[in-house]
Amino acid sequence: MYPSSSQTIILYTPLTLANGAQLTEIALREPTVRDRILREKDRGSEGEKDARMLALLCNMNEEDIYALTAADYLQLEEAFNVFMLPPSKRPKQRSSTDSAS
């Protein structure tokens, strides 16, 4: 069973999938130990391993992750890094109605 914690990432640039559908947001689930071990056993460069793991955590395929803009990919990486913190140390998620500070 997967962790219940996830974060929705609003894309800066909508992503057009291979089937023609447009994605404007991506849900990233909290990684498990199994996800981390699979990444360690994966092939390729560190960047390729990271991209494949993020694709798994977002329930996306590798090619769609590769099609993201660099800014949107960075949002996924930052959300992943927050999941590496103990829950009590994670920043509170802001709702879309919060004003920018």
JSON list of C-alpha atoms in Angstrom, two decimals:
[
{"chain": "A", "resi": 1, "resn": "MET", "atom": "CA", "xyz": [0.00, 0.00, 0.00]},
{"chain": "A", "resi": 2, "resn": "TYR", "atom": "CA", "xyz": [1.32, 3.42, -0.96]},
{"chain": "A", "resi": 3, "resn": "PRO", "atom": "CA", "xyz": [1.67, 6.30, 1.46]},
{"chain": "A", "resi": 4, "resn": "SER", "atom": "CA", "xyz": [-1.33, 8.57, 1.54]},
{"chain": "A", "resi": 5, "resn": "SER", "atom": "CA", "xyz": [0.75, 11.72, 1.29]},
{"chain": "A", "resi": 6, "resn": "SER", "atom": "CA", "xyz": [0.98, 13.39, -2.09]},
{"chain": "A", "resi": 7, "resn": "GLN", "atom": "CA", "xyz": [1.48, 16.85, -3.49]},
{"chain": "A", "resi": 8, "resn": "THR", "atom": "CA", "xyz": [-0.13, 18.39, -6.54]},
{"chain": "A", "resi": 9, "resn": "ILE", "atom": "CA", "xyz": [2.24, 20.36, -8.73]},
{"chain": "A", "resi": 10, "resn": "ILE", "atom": "CA", "xyz": [0.67, 23.03, -10.96]},
{"chain": "A", "resi": 11, "resn": "LEU", "atom": "CA", "xyz": [2.68, 23.12, -14.17]},
{"chain": "A", "resi": 12, "resn": "TYR", "atom": "CA", "xyz": [3.98, 26.44, -15.46]},
{"chain": "A", "resi": 13, "resn": "THR", "atom": "CA", "xyz": [3.71, 25.08, -18.99]},
{"chain": "A", "resi": 14, "resn": "PRO", "atom": "CA", "xyz": [0.95, 22.56, -19.83]},
{"chain": "A", "resi": 15, "resn": "LEU", "atom": "CA", "xyz": [2.31, 19.23, -21.05]},
{"chain": "A", "resi": 16, "resn": "THR", "atom": "CA", "xyz": [0.84, 17.62, -24.16]},
{"chain": "A", "resi": 17, "resn": "LEU", "atom": "CA", "xyz": [0.90, 13.84, -23.75]},
{"chain": "A", "resi": 18, "resn": "ALA", "atom": "CA", "xyz": [1.46, 11.34, -26.56]},
{"chain": "A", "resi": 19, "resn": "ASN", "atom": "CA", "xyz": [-2.31, 10.75, -26.76]},
{"chain": "A", "resi": 20, "resn": "GLY", "atom": "CA", "xyz": [-2.93, 14.48, -27.28]},
{"chain": "A", "resi": 21, "resn": "ALA", "atom": "CA", "xyz": [-4.31, 15.16, -23.79]},
{"chain": "A", "resi": 22, "resn": "GLN", "atom": "CA", "xyz": [-3.01, 18.23, -21.97]},
{"chain": "A", "resi": 23, "resn": "LEU", "atom": "CA", "xyz": [-1.76, 18.01, -18.43]},
{"chain": "A", "resi": 24, "resn": "THR", "atom": "CA", "xyz": [-1.83, 21.16, -16.28]},
{"chain": "A", "resi": 25, "resn": "GLU", "atom": "CA", "xyz": [-1.00, 19.53, -12.95]},
{"chain": "A", "resi": 26, "resn": "ILE", "atom": "CA", "xyz": [0.80, 16.44, -11.70]},
{"chain": "A", "resi": 27, "resn": "ALA", "atom": "CA", "xyz": [0.26, 14.54, -8.46]},
{"chain": "A", "resi": 28, "resn": "LEU", "atom": "CA", "xyz": [3.53, 13.39, -6.86]},
{"chain": "A", "resi": 29, "resn": "ARG", "atom": "CA", "xyz": [3.16, 10.70, -4.22]},
{"chain": "A", "resi": 30, "resn": "GLU", "atom": "CA", "xyz": [5.46, 10.25, -1.27]},
{"chain": "A", "resi": 31, "resn": "PRO", "atom": "CA", "xyz": [8.25, 7.76, -2.06]},
{"chain": "A", "resi": 32, "resn": "THR", "atom": "CA", "xyz": [8.63, 4.46, -0.26]},
{"chain": "A", "resi": 33, "resn": "VAL", "atom": "CA", "xyz": [11.81, 2.58, 0.60]},
{"chain": "A", "resi": 34, "resn": "ARG", "atom": "CA", "xyz": [11.00, 0.30, -2.33]},
{"chain": "A", "resi": 35, "resn": "ASP", "atom": "CA", "xyz": [11.04, 3.31, -4.68]},
{"chain": "A", "resi": 36, "resn": "ARG", "atom": "CA", "xyz": [14.46, 4.35, -3.40]},
{"chain": "A", "resi": 37, "resn": "ILE", "atom": "CA", "xyz": [15.87, 0.80, -3.78]},
{"chain": "A", "resi": 38, "resn": "LEU", "atom": "CA", "xyz": [14.49, 0.52, -7.32]},
{"chain": "A", "resi": 39, "resn": "ARG", "atom": "CA", "xyz": [16.23, 3.79, -8.15]},
{"chain": "A", "resi": 40, "resn": "GLU", "atom": "CA", "xyz": [19.53, 2.51, -6.76]},
{"chain": "A", "resi": 41, "resn": "LYS", "atom": "CA", "xyz": [19.28, -0.64, -8.92]},
{"chain": "A", "resi": 42, "resn": "ASP", "atom": "CA", "xyz": [18.29, 1.32, -12.04]},
{"chain": "A", "resi": 43, "resn": "ARG", "atom": "CA", "xyz": [20.57, 1.82, -15.04]},
{"chain": "A", "resi": 44, "resn": "GLY", "atom": "CA", "xyz": [21.89, 5.02, -16.57]},
{"chain": "A", "resi": 45, "resn": "SER", "atom": "CA", "xyz": [23.14, 8.32, -15.26]},
{"chain": "A", "resi": 46, "resn": "GLU", "atom": "CA", "xyz": [22.01, 9.86, -11.98]},
{"chain": "A", "resi": 47, "resn": "GLY", "atom": "CA", "xyz": [19.77, 12.25, -13.91]},
{"chain": "A", "resi": 48, "resn": "GLU", "atom": "CA", "xyz": [18.12, 9.39, -15.81]},
{"chain": "A", "resi": 49, "resn": "LYS", "atom": "CA", "xyz": [17.56, 7.45, -12.59]},
{"chain": "A", "resi": 50, "resn": "ASP", "atom": "CA", "xyz": [16.01, 10.50, -10.94]},
{"chain": "A", "resi": 51, "resn": "ALA", "atom": "CA", "xyz": [13.72, 11.16, -13.93]},
{"chain": "A", "resi": 52, "resn": "ARG", "atom": "CA", "xyz": [12.50, 7.54, -13.99]},
{"chain": "A", "resi": 53, "resn": "MET", "atom": "CA", "xyz": [11.85, 7.56, -10.25]},
{"chain": "A", "resi": 54, "resn": "LEU", "atom": "CA", "xyz": [9.89, 10.82, -10.49]},
{"chain": "A", "resi": 55, "resn": "ALA", "atom": "CA", "xyz": [7.91, 9.34, -13.40]},
{"chain": "A", "resi": 56, "resn": "LEU", "atom": "CA", "xyz": [7.03, 6.36, -11.19]},
{"chain": "A", "resi": 57, "resn": "LEU", "atom": "CA", "xyz": [6.02, 8.61, -8.29]},
{"chain": "A", "resi": 58, "resn": "CYS", "atom": "CA", "xyz": [3.81, 10.66, -10.64]},
{"chain": "A", "resi": 59, "resn": "ASN", "atom": "CA", "xyz": [2.32, 7.61, -12.39]},
{"chain": "A", "resi": 60, "resn": "MET", "atom": "CA", "xyz": [3.70, 8.90, -15.69]},
{"chain": "A", "resi": 61, "resn": "ASN", "atom": "CA", "xyz": [5.93, 7.41, -18.34]},
{"chain": "A", "resi": 62, "resn": "GLU", "atom": "CA", "xyz": [9.55, 8.38, -18.76]},
{"chain": "A", "resi": 63, "resn": "GLU", "atom": "CA", "xyz": [9.03, 10.13, -22.10]},
{"chain": "A", "resi": 64, "resn": "ASP", "atom": "CA", "xyz": [6.40, 12.46, -20.63]},
{"chain": "A", "resi": 65, "resn": "ILE", "atom": "CA", "xyz": [8.75, 13.41, -17.78]},
{"chain": "A", "resi": 66, "resn": "TYR", "atom": "CA", "xyz": [11.45, 14.17, -20.37]},
{"chain": "A", "resi": 67, "resn": "ALA", "atom": "CA", "xyz": [9.01, 16.49, -22.18]},
{"chain": "A", "resi": 68, "resn": "LEU", "atom": "CA", "xyz": [8.50, 18.73, -19.10]},
{"chain": "A", "resi": 69, "resn": "THR", "atom": "CA", "xyz": [10.12, 22.14, -19.08]},
{"chain": "A", "resi": 70, "resn": "ALA", "atom": "CA", "xyz": [13.15, 22.46, -16.82]},
{"chain": "A", "resi": 71, "resn": "ALA", "atom": "CA", "xyz": [11.19, 24.77, -14.49]},
{"chain": "A", "resi": 72, "resn": "ASP", "atom": "CA", "xyz": [8.38, 22.22, -14.09]},
{"chain": "A", "resi": 73, "resn": "TYR", "atom": "CA", "xyz": [10.86, 19.39, -13.54]},
{"chain": "A", "resi": 74, "resn": "LEU", "atom": "CA", "xyz": [12.53, 21.48, -10.84]},
{"chain": "A", "resi": 75, "resn": "GLN", "atom": "CA", "xyz": [9.14, 21.79, -9.11]},
{"chain": "A", "resi": 76, "resn": "LEU", "atom": "CA", "xyz": [8.93, 17.97, -8.99]},
{"chain": "A", "resi": 77, "resn": "GLU", "atom": "CA", "xyz": [12.46, 17.70, -7.61]},
{"chain": "A", "resi": 78, "resn": "GLU", "atom": "CA", "xyz": [11.72, 20.28, -4.91]},
{"chain": "A", "resi": 79, "resn": "ALA", "atom": "CA", "xyz": [8.51, 18.49, -3.89]},
{"chain": "A", "resi": 80, "resn": "PHE", "atom": "CA", "xyz": [10.42, 15.19, -3.75]},
{"chain": "A", "resi": 81, "resn": "ASN", "atom": "CA", "xyz": [13.04, 16.78, -1.48]},
{"chain": "A", "resi": 82, "resn": "VAL", "atom": "CA", "xyz": [10.32, 17.97, 0.90]},
{"chain": "A", "resi": 83, "resn": "PHE", "atom": "CA", "xyz": [9.13, 14.34, 1.17]},
{"chain": "A", "resi": 84, "resn": "MET", "atom": "CA", "xyz": [12.63, 13.43, 2.42]},
{"chain": "A", "resi": 85, "resn": "LEU", "atom": "CA", "xyz": [12.07, 15.58, 5.52]},
{"chain": "A", "resi": 86, "resn": "PRO", "atom": "CA", "xyz": [10.32, 14.22, 8.61]},
{"chain": "A", "resi": 87, "resn": "PRO", "atom": "CA", "xyz": [6.61, 15.15, 8.43]},
{"chain": "A", "resi": 88, "resn": "SER", "atom": "CA", "xyz": [6.95, 17.57, 11.36]},
{"chain": "A", "resi": 89, "resn": "LYS", "atom": "CA", "xyz": [9.68, 19.50, 9.49]},
{"chain": "A", "resi": 90, "resn": "ARG", "atom": "CA", "xyz": [7.80, 19.80, 6.18]},
{"chain": "A", "resi": 91, "resn": "PRO", "atom": "CA", "xyz": [6.46, 23.23, 5.31]},
{"chain": "A", "resi": 92, "resn": "LYS", "atom": "CA", "xyz": [2.70, 23.59, 5.39]},
{"chain": "A", "resi": 93, "resn": "GLN", "atom": "CA", "xyz": [1.18, 23.31, 1.93]},
{"chain": "A", "resi": 94, "resn": "ARG", "atom": "CA", "xyz": [-0.31, 26.55, 0.73]},
{"chain": "A", "resi": 95, "resn": "SER", "atom": "CA", "xyz": [-3.69, 26.53, -0.95]},
{"chain": "A", "resi": 96, "resn": "SER", "atom": "CA", "xyz": [-4.16, 28.17, -4.33]},
{"chain": "A", "resi": 97, "resn": "THR", "atom": "CA", "xyz": [-6.13, 30.93, -2.56]},
{"chain": "A", "resi": 98, "resn": "ASP", "atom": "CA", "xyz": [-3.15, 31.99, -0.40]},
{"chain": "A", "resi": 99, "resn": "SER", "atom": "CA", "xyz": [-1.50, 35.21, -1.48]},
{"chain": "A", "resi": 100, "resn": "ALA", "atom": "CA", "xyz": [2.12, 35.20, -2.48]},
{"chain": "A", "resi": 101, "resn": "SER", "atom": "CA", "xyz": [4.50, 36.50, 0.14]}
]
